[in-house]
Amino acid sequence: MRHLKAGWKLGRNTAHRRALLRNLVTSLLVEERIETTVAKAKAMRPHVEKMITLGKRGDLWARRQAGAFLMTQDAVRKLWEIAPRFGDREGGYLRIVRSGFQRGDGAEKAFVELVGSEKVIQEKREKRAETRAKKAEATRKAMEEEAKQAQAEGGEEPAGGEGGGETKE
Amino acid sequence: MANPKRRHSQARTSKRRAHDHLTPHSLSECPNCHERKMPHRACPKCGYYKGREVLAVETEK
């Protein structure tokens, strides 16, 4: 009997749920790690594992089946790159780590990542930190220049609160 | 219509409510930063879980 094996409905009708799961699976394969709610993470797990199994099979029919579920051809290409990594692993390709609660509705959030993609994620994080630092540097420079300009132009411009205060003194 | 036959005393109300209370979370200690954290979850303070896995990026400030 299949009692107590209902699975997840996620408060959506069939079409909405299928679209959501396809989106989640596609995003995870492309990004290697995503943040979502625990319920969605658990609901997407079997679908991701099926996709990776298709990727391990690797033939043309498997590729077409994966293409039918995934949202982008890019994701299929990525899947074919990723799948050999899981060669000696039979399932359990995902790691779900609970990471806190969502503001608003208090839903529990979790990271979902492909096991063995720690390096990729680390690289991504470093890159992001780098670009963020660059951006911060650029905005700081821009602000300094603006302040200089305001000082040079004198107190006639009432634009900046800071600049105005300085020129009055 | 059904109506109460007797007055409901304060004592009865209090006795019923004796077990109405919240229980505190059972917390465990983060092995990395020794803060108290909820079990089976990444530490919200340092972002570590199971050894050296940084999850939530640490906010440096």
CSV table of C-alpha atoms in Angstrom, one decimal:
chain,number,residue,atom,x,y,z
A,1,MET,CA,0.0,0.0,0.0
A,2,ARG,CA,1.2,3.5,-0.8
A,3,HIS,CA,0.0,5.0,2.5
A,4,LEU,CA,2.0,7.9,3.8
A,5,LYS,CA,3.8,8.3,0.5
A,6,ALA,CA,2.0,11.4,-0.7
A,7,GLY,CA,5.0,13.6,-1.4
A,8,TRP,CA,4.8,17.4,-1.7
A,9,LYS,CA,2.1,19.5,-3.3
A,10,LEU,CA,3.6,22.8,-2.4
A,11,GLY,CA,0.2,24.5,-2.5
A,12,ARG,CA,0.1,24.5,-6.3
A,13,ASN,CA,-1.8,22.8,-9.0
A,14,THR,CA,-0.1,20.2,-11.2
A,15,ALA,CA,1.0,22.5,-13.9
A,16,HIS,CA,2.3,25.2,-11.6
A,17,ARG,CA,4.1,22.6,-9.5
A,18,ARG,CA,5.7,21.0,-12.5
A,19,ALA,CA,6.9,24.4,-13.8
A,20,LEU,CA,8.3,25.2,-10.4
A,21,LEU,CA,10.2,22.0,-10.1
A,22,ARG,CA,11.6,22.3,-13.7
A,23,ASN,CA,12.8,25.8,-12.9
A,24,LEU,CA,14.4,24.6,-9.6
A,25,VAL,CA,16.1,21.7,-11.2
A,26,THR,CA,17.4,23.8,-14.1
A,27,SER,CA,18.7,26.5,-11.8
A,28,LEU,CA,20.4,24.0,-9.5
A,29,LEU,CA,22.2,22.3,-12.4
A,30,VAL,CA,23.3,25.6,-13.9
A,31,GLU,CA,24.3,27.3,-10.6
A,32,GLU,CA,25.4,24.2,-8.6
A,33,ARG,CA,24.0,25.7,-5.5
A,34,ILE,CA,20.7,27.4,-4.8
A,35,GLU,CA,18.8,28.7,-1.8
A,36,THR,CA,15.2,27.8,-1.3
A,37,THR,CA,12.7,26.5,1.3
A,38,VAL,CA,13.2,23.1,2.8
A,39,ALA,CA,9.9,21.8,1.4
A,40,LYS,CA,10.9,22.8,-2.2
A,41,ALA,CA,14.4,21.4,-1.7
A,42,LYS,CA,13.0,18.1,-0.7
A,43,ALA,CA,10.5,18.1,-3.4
A,44,MET,CA,13.1,18.8,-6.1
A,45,ARG,CA,15.5,16.1,-4.9
A,46,PRO,CA,14.1,13.1,-6.8
A,47,HIS,CA,13.8,15.1,-10.0
A,48,VAL,CA,17.5,16.2,-9.8
A,49,GLU,CA,18.6,12.7,-9.2
A,50,LYS,CA,16.6,11.4,-12.2
A,51,MET,CA,18.3,14.1,-14.4
A,52,ILE,CA,21.7,13.1,-13.2
A,53,THR,CA,20.9,9.4,-13.8
A,54,LEU,CA,20.0,10.4,-17.4
A,55,GLY,CA,23.3,12.3,-17.6
A,56,LYS,CA,25.2,9.2,-16.5
A,57,ARG,CA,23.5,7.1,-19.1
A,58,GLY,CA,24.6,9.6,-21.7
A,59,ASP,CA,23.0,8.4,-24.8
A,60,LEU,CA,21.0,10.4,-27.3
A,61,TRP,CA,17.6,9.2,-26.0
A,62,ALA,CA,18.6,10.2,-22.4
A,63,ARG,CA,19.7,13.6,-23.7
A,64,ARG,CA,16.3,14.1,-25.3
A,65,GLN,CA,14.5,13.1,-22.2
A,66,ALA,CA,16.6,15.5,-20.1
A,67,GLY,CA,15.9,18.2,-22.7
A,68,ALA,CA,12.2,17.6,-22.3
A,69,PHE,CA,12.3,18.3,-18.6
A,70,LEU,CA,15.0,21.0,-18.2
A,71,MET,CA,14.1,24.5,-19.2
A,72,THR,CA,17.2,25.4,-21.2
A,73,GLN,CA,19.6,23.6,-23.6
A,74,ASP,CA,22.4,25.2,-21.6
A,75,ALA,CA,21.3,23.2,-18.6
A,76,VAL,CA,21.4,20.0,-20.6
A,77,ARG,CA,24.9,20.8,-21.7
A,78,LYS,CA,25.9,21.5,-18.1
A,79,LEU,CA,24.3,18.3,-16.9
A,80,TRP,CA,26.4,16.3,-19.4
A,81,GLU,CA,29.5,18.0,-18.0
A,82,ILE,CA,28.5,17.3,-14.4
A,83,ALA,CA,27.2,13.8,-14.6
A,84,PRO,CA,30.5,11.8,-15.0
A,85,ARG,CA,31.5,13.3,-11.6
A,86,PHE,CA,28.9,11.1,-9.9
A,87,GLY,CA,30.1,7.9,-11.6
A,88,ASP,CA,30.6,5.7,-8.5
A,89,ARG,CA,27.8,7.2,-6.5
A,90,GLU,CA,24.4,5.6,-6.6
A,91,GLY,CA,22.0,8.4,-5.7
A,92,GLY,CA,22.4,11.0,-2.9
A,93,TYR,CA,23.8,13.6,-5.3
A,94,LEU,CA,22.4,16.5,-3.4
A,95,ARG,CA,23.2,18.1,-0.1
A,96,ILE,CA,20.5,20.0,1.7
A,97,VAL,CA,21.6,22.2,4.6
A,98,ARG,CA,19.1,24.1,6.7
A,99,SER,CA,20.3,27.7,7.0
A,100,GLY,CA,17.7,29.8,8.8
A,101,PHE,CA,14.2,31.2,8.5
A,102,GLN,CA,12.5,33.4,5.9
A,103,ARG,CA,11.3,36.9,6.8
A,104,GLY,CA,7.6,37.3,6.3
A,105,ASP,CA,6.2,33.8,6.6
A,106,GLY,CA,8.9,32.2,8.8
A,107,ALA,CA,9.5,29.3,6.3
A,108,GLU,CA,12.7,27.4,6.9
A,109,LYS,CA,15.3,28.0,4.2
A,110,ALA,CA,18.0,25.7,3.0
A,111,PHE,CA,20.9,25.5,0.6
A,112,VAL,CA,20.8,22.8,-2.0
A,113,GLU,CA,24.0,22.0,-3.6
A,114,LEU,CA,25.4,19.2,-5.8
A,115,VAL,CA,27.7,17.0,-3.8
A,116,GLY,CA,31.3,17.5,-5.0
A,117,SER,CA,30.8,21.0,-6.4
A,118,GLU,CA,32.4,22.7,-3.3
A,119,LYS,CA,35.3,24.0,-5.4
A,120,VAL,CA,33.1,25.6,-8.0
A,121,ILE,CA,31.0,27.2,-5.3
A,122,GLN,CA,34.1,28.5,-3.6
A,123,GLU,CA,35.4,30.0,-6.8
A,124,LYS,CA,32.1,31.6,-7.5
A,125,ARG,CA,32.0,33.1,-4.0
A,126,GLU,CA,35.5,34.5,-4.4
A,127,LYS,CA,34.7,36.0,-7.7
A,128,ARG,CA,31.5,37.6,-6.3
A,129,ALA,CA,33.5,39.1,-3.4
A,130,GLU,CA,36.1,40.5,-5.8
A,131,THR,CA,33.5,42.2,-8.0
A,132,ARG,CA,31.7,43.5,-4.9
A,133,ALA,CA,35.0,45.0,-3.6
A,134,LYS,CA,35.7,46.6,-7.0
A,135,LYS,CA,32.2,48.1,-7.1
A,136,ALA,CA,32.6,49.5,-3.6
A,137,GLU,CA,36.0,51.0,-4.5
A,138,ALA,CA,34.5,52.6,-7.6
A,139,THR,CA,31.5,54.1,-5.8
A,140,ARG,CA,33.8,55.4,-3.0
A,141,LYS,CA,36.0,57.1,-5.6
A,142,ALA,CA,33.0,58.6,-7.4
A,143,MET,CA,31.7,60.0,-4.1
A,144,GLU,CA,35.1,61.5,-3.3
A,145,GLU,CA,35.2,63.2,-6.7
A,146,GLU,CA,31.7,64.5,-6.2
A,147,ALA,CA,32.6,66.0,-2.9
A,148,LYS,CA,35.7,67.7,-4.4
A,149,GLN,CA,33.6,69.1,-7.2
A,150,ALA,CA,31.0,70.4,-4.8
A,151,GLN,CA,33.8,72.1,-2.8
A,152,ALA,CA,35.3,73.7,-5.9
A,153,GLU,CA,32.0,75.1,-7.1
A,154,GLY,CA,31.4,76.8,-3.8
A,155,GLY,CA,28.3,77.2,-1.7
A,156,GLU,CA,25.9,78.3,-4.5
A,157,GLU,CA,24.6,74.8,-5.0
A,158,PRO,CA,22.2,73.6,-2.4
A,159,ALA,CA,22.4,70.0,-3.6
A,160,GLY,CA,24.4,68.0,-1.1
A,161,GLY,CA,23.6,68.4,2.6
A,162,GLU,CA,27.3,67.7,3.5
A,163,GLY,CA,28.7,70.1,0.9
A,164,GLY,CA,26.3,72.9,2.0
A,165,GLY,CA,27.3,72.6,5.6
A,166,GLU,CA,31.0,72.7,4.9
A,167,THR,CA,30.8,75.8,2.7
A,168,LYS,CA,28.8,77.7,5.3
A,169,GLU,CA,31.6,77.4,7.7
B,1,MET,CA,-29.7,25.9,22.8
B,2,ALA,CA,-27.1,24.2,25.1
B,3,ASN,CA,-26.1,26.3,28.0
B,4,PRO,CA,-23.7,25.8,30.9
B,5,LYS,CA,-25.4,24.5,34.0
B,6,ARG,CA,-22.9,25.8,36.5
B,7,ARG,CA,-20.6,28.7,36.9
B,8,HIS,CA,-17.0,28.0,35.7
B,9,SER,CA,-14.7,28.9,38.5
B,10,GLN,CA,-11.3,30.7,38.2
B,11,ALA,CA,-9.7,27.6,39.6
B,12,ARG,CA,-11.0,25.4,36.8
B,13,THR,CA,-9.8,27.8,34.2
B,14,SER,CA,-6.4,28.1,35.9
B,15,LYS,CA,-6.1,24.3,36.2
B,16,ARG,CA,-6.9,23.8,32.5
B,17,ARG,CA,-4.3,26.4,31.6
B,18,ALA,CA,-1.6,25.0,33.8
B,19,HIS,CA,0.0,23.1,30.8
B,20,ASP,CA,-0.4,25.9,28.3
B,21,HIS,CA,3.2,27.1,27.9
B,22,LEU,CA,5.9,27.2,25.3
B,23,THR,CA,8.9,24.9,25.6
B,24,PRO,CA,12.4,26.3,25.0
B,25,HIS,CA,14.3,25.2,21.9
B,26,SER,CA,16.9,22.5,22.5
B,27,LEU,CA,20.1,24.1,21.3
B,28,SER,CA,23.4,22.6,20.6
B,29,GLU,CA,26.9,24.2,20.6
B,30,CYS,CA,28.5,25.1,17.3
B,31,PRO,CA,31.8,23.2,17.2
B,32,ASN,CA,33.5,26.1,15.3
B,33,CYS,CA,32.5,29.3,17.2
B,34,HIS,CA,31.0,27.7,20.4
B,35,GLU,CA,27.8,29.8,20.0
B,36,ARG,CA,24.6,28.1,20.8
B,37,LYS,CA,22.8,27.1,17.6
B,38,MET,CA,19.9,24.9,16.5
B,39,PRO,CA,20.9,21.3,15.8
B,40,HIS,CA,21.1,20.0,12.2
B,41,ARG,CA,21.4,23.6,10.9
B,42,ALA,CA,24.2,25.7,9.7
B,43,CYS,CA,25.4,28.0,12.4
B,44,PRO,CA,23.9,31.5,11.8
B,45,LYS,CA,26.9,33.2,13.6
B,46,CYS,CA,29.8,31.7,11.7
B,47,GLY,CA,28.1,29.9,8.8
B,48,TYR,CA,29.8,26.5,9.5
B,49,TYR,CA,28.2,23.1,9.4
B,50,LYS,CA,29.7,19.7,9.7
B,51,GLY,CA,33.4,20.5,9.9
B,52,ARG,CA,34.6,23.3,7.6
B,53,GLU,CA,31.6,23.9,5.3
B,54,VAL,CA,31.0,27.7,5.1
B,55,LEU,CA,27.3,28.2,4.2
B,56,ALA,CA,26.0,31.6,4.9
B,57,VAL,CA,28.8,34.0,3.9
B,58,GLU,CA,30.2,35.6,7.0
B,59,THR,CA,29.3,39.3,7.3
B,60,GLU,CA,32.5,41.0,8.1
B,61,LYS,CA,32.0,44.1,10.3
